[in-house]
CSV table of C-alpha atoms in Angstrom, one decimal:
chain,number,residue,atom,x,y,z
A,1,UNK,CA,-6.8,3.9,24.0
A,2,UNK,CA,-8.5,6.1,21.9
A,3,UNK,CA,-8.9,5.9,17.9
A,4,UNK,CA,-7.5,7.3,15.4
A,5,UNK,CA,-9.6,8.0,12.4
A,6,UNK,CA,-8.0,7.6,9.2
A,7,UNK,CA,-8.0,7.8,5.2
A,8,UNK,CA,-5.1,6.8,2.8
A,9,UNK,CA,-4.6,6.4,-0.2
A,10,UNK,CA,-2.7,3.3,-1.7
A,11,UNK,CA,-1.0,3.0,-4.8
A,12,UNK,CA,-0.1,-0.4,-6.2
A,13,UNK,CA,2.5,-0.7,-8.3
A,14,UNK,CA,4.0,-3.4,-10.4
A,15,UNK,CA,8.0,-3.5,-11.2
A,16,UNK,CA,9.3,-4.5,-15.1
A,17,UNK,CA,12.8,-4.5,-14.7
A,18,UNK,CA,14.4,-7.9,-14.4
A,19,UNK,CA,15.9,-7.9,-10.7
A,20,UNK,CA,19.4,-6.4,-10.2
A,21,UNK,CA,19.0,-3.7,-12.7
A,22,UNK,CA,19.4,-1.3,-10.4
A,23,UNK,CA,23.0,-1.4,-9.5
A,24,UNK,CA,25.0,0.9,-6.7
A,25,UNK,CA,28.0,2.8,-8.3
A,26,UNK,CA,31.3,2.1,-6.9
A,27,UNK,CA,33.3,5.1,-5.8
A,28,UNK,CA,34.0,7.4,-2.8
A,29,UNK,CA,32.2,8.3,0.2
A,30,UNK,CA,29.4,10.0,-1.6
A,31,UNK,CA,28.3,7.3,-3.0
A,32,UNK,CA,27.6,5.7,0.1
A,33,UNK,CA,24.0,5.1,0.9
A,34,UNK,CA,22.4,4.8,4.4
A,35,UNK,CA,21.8,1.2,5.7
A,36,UNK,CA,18.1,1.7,5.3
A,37,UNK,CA,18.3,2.7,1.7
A,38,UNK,CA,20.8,-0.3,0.9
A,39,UNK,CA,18.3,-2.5,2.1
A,40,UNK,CA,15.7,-1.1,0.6
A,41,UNK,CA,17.1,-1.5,-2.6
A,42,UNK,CA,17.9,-4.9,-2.0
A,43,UNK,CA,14.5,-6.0,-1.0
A,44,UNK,CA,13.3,-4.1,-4.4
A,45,UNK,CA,15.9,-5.8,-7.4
A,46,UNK,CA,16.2,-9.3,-5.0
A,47,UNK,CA,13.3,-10.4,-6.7
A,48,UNK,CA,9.7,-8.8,-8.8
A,49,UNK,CA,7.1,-7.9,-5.9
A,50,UNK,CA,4.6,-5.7,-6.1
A,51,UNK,CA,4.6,-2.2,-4.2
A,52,UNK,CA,2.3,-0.2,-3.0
A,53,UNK,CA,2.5,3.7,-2.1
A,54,UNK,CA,1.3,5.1,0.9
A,55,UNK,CA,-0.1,8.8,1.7
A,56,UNK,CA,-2.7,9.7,4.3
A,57,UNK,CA,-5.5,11.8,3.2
A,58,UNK,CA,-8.7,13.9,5.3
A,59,UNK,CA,-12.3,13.6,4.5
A,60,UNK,CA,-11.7,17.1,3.3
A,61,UNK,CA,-9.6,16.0,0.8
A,62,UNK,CA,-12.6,13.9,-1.3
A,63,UNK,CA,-14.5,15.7,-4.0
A,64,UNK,CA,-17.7,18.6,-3.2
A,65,UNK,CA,-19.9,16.9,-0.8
A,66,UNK,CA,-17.8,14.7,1.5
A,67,UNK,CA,-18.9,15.1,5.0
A,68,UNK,CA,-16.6,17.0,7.1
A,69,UNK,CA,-15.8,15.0,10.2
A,70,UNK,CA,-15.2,17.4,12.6
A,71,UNK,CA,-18.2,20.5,12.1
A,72,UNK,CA,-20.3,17.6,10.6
A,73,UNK,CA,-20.6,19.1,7.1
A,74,UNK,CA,-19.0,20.5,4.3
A,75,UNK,CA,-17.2,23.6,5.0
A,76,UNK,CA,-17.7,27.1,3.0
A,77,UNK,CA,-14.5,26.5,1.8
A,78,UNK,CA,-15.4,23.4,0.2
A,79,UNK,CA,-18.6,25.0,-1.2
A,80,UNK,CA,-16.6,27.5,-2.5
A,81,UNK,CA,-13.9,26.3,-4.2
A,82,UNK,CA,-14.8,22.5,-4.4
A,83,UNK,CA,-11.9,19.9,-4.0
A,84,UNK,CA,-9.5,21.4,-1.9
A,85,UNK,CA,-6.9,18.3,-2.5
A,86,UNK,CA,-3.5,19.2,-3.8
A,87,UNK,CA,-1.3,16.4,-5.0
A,88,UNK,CA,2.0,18.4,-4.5
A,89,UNK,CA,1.6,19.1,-1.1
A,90,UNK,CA,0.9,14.9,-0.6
A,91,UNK,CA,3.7,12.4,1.3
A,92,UNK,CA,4.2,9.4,0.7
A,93,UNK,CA,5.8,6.1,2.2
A,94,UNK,CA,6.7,3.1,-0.2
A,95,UNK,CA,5.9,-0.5,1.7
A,96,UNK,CA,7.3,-3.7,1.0
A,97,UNK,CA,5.8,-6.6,2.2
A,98,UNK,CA,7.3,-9.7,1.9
A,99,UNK,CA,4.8,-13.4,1.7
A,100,UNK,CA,4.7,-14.3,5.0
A,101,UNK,CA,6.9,-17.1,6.5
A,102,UNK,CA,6.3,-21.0,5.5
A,103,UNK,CA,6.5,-23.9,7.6
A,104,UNK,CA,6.5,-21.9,11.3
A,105,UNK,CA,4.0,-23.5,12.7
A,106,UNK,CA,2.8,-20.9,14.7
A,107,UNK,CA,-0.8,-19.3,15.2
A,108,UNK,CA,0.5,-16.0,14.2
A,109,UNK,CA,1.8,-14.9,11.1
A,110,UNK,CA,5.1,-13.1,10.6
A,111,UNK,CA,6.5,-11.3,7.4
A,112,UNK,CA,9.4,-8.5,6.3
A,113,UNK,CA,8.3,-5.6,6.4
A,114,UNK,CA,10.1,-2.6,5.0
A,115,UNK,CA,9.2,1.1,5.3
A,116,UNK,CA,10.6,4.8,3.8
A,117,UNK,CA,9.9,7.9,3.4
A,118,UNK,CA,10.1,9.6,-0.2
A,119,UNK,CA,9.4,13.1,-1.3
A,120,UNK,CA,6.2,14.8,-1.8
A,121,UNK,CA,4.3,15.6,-4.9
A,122,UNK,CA,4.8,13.6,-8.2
A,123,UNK,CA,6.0,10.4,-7.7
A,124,UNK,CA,5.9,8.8,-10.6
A,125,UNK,CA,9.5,9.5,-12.0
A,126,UNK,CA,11.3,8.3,-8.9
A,127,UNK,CA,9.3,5.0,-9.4
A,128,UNK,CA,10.5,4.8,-12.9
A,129,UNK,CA,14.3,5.1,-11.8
A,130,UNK,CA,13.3,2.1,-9.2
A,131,UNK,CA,11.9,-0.2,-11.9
A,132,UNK,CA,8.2,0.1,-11.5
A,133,UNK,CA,5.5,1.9,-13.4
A,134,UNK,CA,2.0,2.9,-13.0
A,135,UNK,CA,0.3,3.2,-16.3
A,136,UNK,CA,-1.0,1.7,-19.3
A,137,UNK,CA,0.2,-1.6,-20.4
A,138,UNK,CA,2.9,-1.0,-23.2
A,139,UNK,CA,2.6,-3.8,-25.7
A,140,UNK,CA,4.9,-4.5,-28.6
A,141,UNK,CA,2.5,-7.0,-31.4
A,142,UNK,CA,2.5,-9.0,-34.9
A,143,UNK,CA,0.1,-9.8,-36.4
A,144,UNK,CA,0.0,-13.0,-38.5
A,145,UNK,CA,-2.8,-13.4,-41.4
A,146,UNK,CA,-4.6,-10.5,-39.5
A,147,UNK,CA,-4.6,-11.9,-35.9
A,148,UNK,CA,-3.3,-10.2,-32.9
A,149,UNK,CA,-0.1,-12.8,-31.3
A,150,UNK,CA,1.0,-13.0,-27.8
A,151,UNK,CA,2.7,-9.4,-27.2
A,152,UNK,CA,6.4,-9.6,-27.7
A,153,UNK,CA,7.2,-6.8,-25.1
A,154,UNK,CA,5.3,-5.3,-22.2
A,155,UNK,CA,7.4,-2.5,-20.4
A,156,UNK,CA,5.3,-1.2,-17.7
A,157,UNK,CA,1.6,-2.4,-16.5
A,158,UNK,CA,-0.9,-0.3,-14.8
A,159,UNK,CA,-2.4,-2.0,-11.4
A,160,UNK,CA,-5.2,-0.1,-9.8
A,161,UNK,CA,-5.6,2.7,-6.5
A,162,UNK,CA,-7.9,2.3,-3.6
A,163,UNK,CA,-8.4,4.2,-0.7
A,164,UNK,CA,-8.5,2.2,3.1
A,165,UNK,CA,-10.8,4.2,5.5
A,166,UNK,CA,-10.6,2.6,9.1
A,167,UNK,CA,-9.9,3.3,13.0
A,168,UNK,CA,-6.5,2.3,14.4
A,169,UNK,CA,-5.8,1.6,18.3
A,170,UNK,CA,-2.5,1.3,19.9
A,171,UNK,CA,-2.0,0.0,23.0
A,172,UNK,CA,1.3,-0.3,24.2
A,173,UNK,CA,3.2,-2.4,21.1
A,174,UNK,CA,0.1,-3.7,19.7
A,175,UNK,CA,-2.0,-1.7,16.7
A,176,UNK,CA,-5.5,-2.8,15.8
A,177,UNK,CA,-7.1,-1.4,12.7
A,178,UNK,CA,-10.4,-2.0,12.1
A,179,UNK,CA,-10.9,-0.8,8.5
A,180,UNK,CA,-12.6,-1.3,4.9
A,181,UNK,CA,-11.2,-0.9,1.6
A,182,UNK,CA,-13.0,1.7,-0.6
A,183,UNK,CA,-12.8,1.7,-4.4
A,184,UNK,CA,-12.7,4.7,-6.7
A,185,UNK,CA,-16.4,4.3,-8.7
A,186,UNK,CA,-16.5,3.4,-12.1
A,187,UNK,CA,-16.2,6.9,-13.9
A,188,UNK,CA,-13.7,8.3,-11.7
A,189,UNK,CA,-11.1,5.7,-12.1
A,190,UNK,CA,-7.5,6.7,-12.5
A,191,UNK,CA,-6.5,6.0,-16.1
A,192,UNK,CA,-2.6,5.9,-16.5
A,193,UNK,CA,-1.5,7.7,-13.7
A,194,UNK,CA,-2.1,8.2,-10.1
A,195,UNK,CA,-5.5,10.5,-9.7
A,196,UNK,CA,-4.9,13.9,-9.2
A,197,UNK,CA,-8.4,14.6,-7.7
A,198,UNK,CA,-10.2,12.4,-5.3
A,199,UNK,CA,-13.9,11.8,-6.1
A,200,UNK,CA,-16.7,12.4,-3.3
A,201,UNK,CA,-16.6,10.0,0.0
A,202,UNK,CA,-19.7,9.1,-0.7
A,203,UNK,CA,-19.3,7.9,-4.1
A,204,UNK,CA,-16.7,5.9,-3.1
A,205,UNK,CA,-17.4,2.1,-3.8
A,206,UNK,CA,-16.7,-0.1,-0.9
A,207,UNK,CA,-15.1,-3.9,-1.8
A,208,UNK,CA,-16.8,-5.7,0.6
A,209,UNK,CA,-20.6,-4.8,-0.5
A,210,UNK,CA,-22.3,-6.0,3.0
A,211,UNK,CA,-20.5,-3.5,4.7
A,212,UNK,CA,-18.2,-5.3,6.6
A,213,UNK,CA,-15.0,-4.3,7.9
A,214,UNK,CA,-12.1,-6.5,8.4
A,215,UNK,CA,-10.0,-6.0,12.1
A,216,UNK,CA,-6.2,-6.6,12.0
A,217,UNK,CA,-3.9,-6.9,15.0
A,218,UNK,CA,0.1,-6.6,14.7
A,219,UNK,CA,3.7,-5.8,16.5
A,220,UNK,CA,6.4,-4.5,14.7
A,221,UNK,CA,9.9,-6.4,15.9
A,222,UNK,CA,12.9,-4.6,14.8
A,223,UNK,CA,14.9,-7.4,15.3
A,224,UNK,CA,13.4,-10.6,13.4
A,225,UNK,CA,16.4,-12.4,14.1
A,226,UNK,CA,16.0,-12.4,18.0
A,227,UNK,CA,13.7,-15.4,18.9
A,228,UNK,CA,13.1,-13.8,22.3
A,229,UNK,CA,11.2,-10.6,20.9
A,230,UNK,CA,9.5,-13.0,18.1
A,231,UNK,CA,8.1,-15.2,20.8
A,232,UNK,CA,7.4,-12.4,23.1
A,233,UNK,CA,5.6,-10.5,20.4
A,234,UNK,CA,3.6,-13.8,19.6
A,235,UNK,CA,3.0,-14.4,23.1
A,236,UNK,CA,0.9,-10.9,23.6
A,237,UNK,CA,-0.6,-11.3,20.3
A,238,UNK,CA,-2.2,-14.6,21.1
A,239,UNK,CA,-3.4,-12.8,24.5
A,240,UNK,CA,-4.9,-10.5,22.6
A,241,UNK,CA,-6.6,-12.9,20.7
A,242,UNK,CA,-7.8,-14.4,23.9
A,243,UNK,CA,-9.3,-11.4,25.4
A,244,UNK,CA,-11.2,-10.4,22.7
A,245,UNK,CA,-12.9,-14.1,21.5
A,246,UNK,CA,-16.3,-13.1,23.0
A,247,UNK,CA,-16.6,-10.2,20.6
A,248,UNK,CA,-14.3,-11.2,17.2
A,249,UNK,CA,-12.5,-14.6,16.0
A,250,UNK,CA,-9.0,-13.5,15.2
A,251,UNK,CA,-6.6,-15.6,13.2
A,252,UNK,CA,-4.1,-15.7,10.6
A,253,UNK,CA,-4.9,-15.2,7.6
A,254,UNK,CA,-3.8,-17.2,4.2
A,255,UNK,CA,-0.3,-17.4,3.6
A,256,UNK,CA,-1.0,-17.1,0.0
A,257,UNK,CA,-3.8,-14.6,0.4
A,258,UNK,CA,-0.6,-12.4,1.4
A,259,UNK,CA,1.4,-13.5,-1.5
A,260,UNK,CA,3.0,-9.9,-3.0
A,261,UNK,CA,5.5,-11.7,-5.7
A,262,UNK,CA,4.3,-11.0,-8.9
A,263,UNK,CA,3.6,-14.4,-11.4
């Protein structure tokens, strides 16, 4: 299997709408949504969980003097014109990731999972209509002989945006992704809204500051409720895990470390 090298961006967003806000009109067949989108919907007012937005970006896409993969330097294009990165022209996938299952007592960890596409370009309306909001924090405050209280309101909260860079390997049903999470430097960081340029590669501030990179192994079941495919997928997984002890120690990570409710 060869990899794939690969940038993307991630957008983490925080809902403020109290769960079943959103709610389906009754009426004819045009109201009628597709199975997928119902149960996206579900999964998004059942309960407050934080989201994050998806889109896949090249090293050409980073501010003037990221290195270009390929030709092994910048382009004349990119001396040229500098960022070549358009945010209109950007897709996007919203994922929902559930904490991962309690009280299994297996070696692997399983979760729901939920993927869709949504449109390109500006995002930020549609995730308004949803419930969530990436900005500021909105805050409604007395004051009582000249102190700041406890905000009475707080509509929307901003979170933060990284960028993942990493190799992903598929073999068969099973993806490994080596990768490292890269954050935007001080002075370039998005302030109320998703970044409309990308700073340069370079610049870019890893989390991890020894340079490590963390590997990740995972099958996707389409079917969670057959116990057949779960234990098969576990099975392989744990193979995997056998194979590859004299190189890397793979195993689950904290359940809590995954926890995506919001407090």
């Amino acid at each position: 299997m060869q990899p794939d090298h690969l940038y993307e961006r991630h957008l983490i967003f925080k809902p403020y709408r109290k769960p079943g806000f959103l709610k389906p009109r009754p009426g004819g067949s045009q109201d009628v949504q597709a199975p997928e989108v119902q149960r996206l919907n579900k999964l998004l007012n059942g309960g407050l969980y934080y989201v994050q937005l998806v889109g896949e970006v090249k090293a050409a896409d980073f501010g003037i003097g990221s290195v270009d993969v390929a030709m092994g330097g910048v382009t004349d294009a990119e001396k040229q014109g500098g960022n070549q990165y358009d945010p209109s022209n950007q897709s996007w996938r919203i994922e929902f990731k559930d904490i991962p299952d309690a009280g299994t007592g297996s070696a692997v960890t399983s979760r729901l999972i939920s993927t869709s596409r949504i449109p390109y370009g500006d995002i930020v309306p549609m995730m308004k209509a949803w419930g969530y909001e990436y900005g500021k924090p909105l805050f409604s405050i007395h004051k009582v002989h000249g102190f700041a209280n406890h905000p009475l309101t707080c509509r929307c909260s901003y979170v933060s945006e990284y960028v993942l860079e990493g190799d992903r390997f598929i073999s068969d049903d099973t993806v490994l992704l080596l990768h490292r999470i890269l954050n935007f430097p001080p002075n370039k960081q998005p302030q109320g809204a998703p970044a409309t340029q990308l700073p340069r590669l370079e610049a870019m501030v890893p989390l991890d500051s020894s340079g490590g990179y963390v590997l990740q192994a995972w099958i996707t079941v389409q079917d969670s409720g057959n116990p057949d495919l779960m234990k098969a997928a576990s099975k392989r997984l744990l193979g995997l895990k056998e194979h590859l002890k004299s190189a890397v120690k793979l195993e689950p990570a904290d359940r809590l470390s995954l926890d995506t409710r919001v407090k």
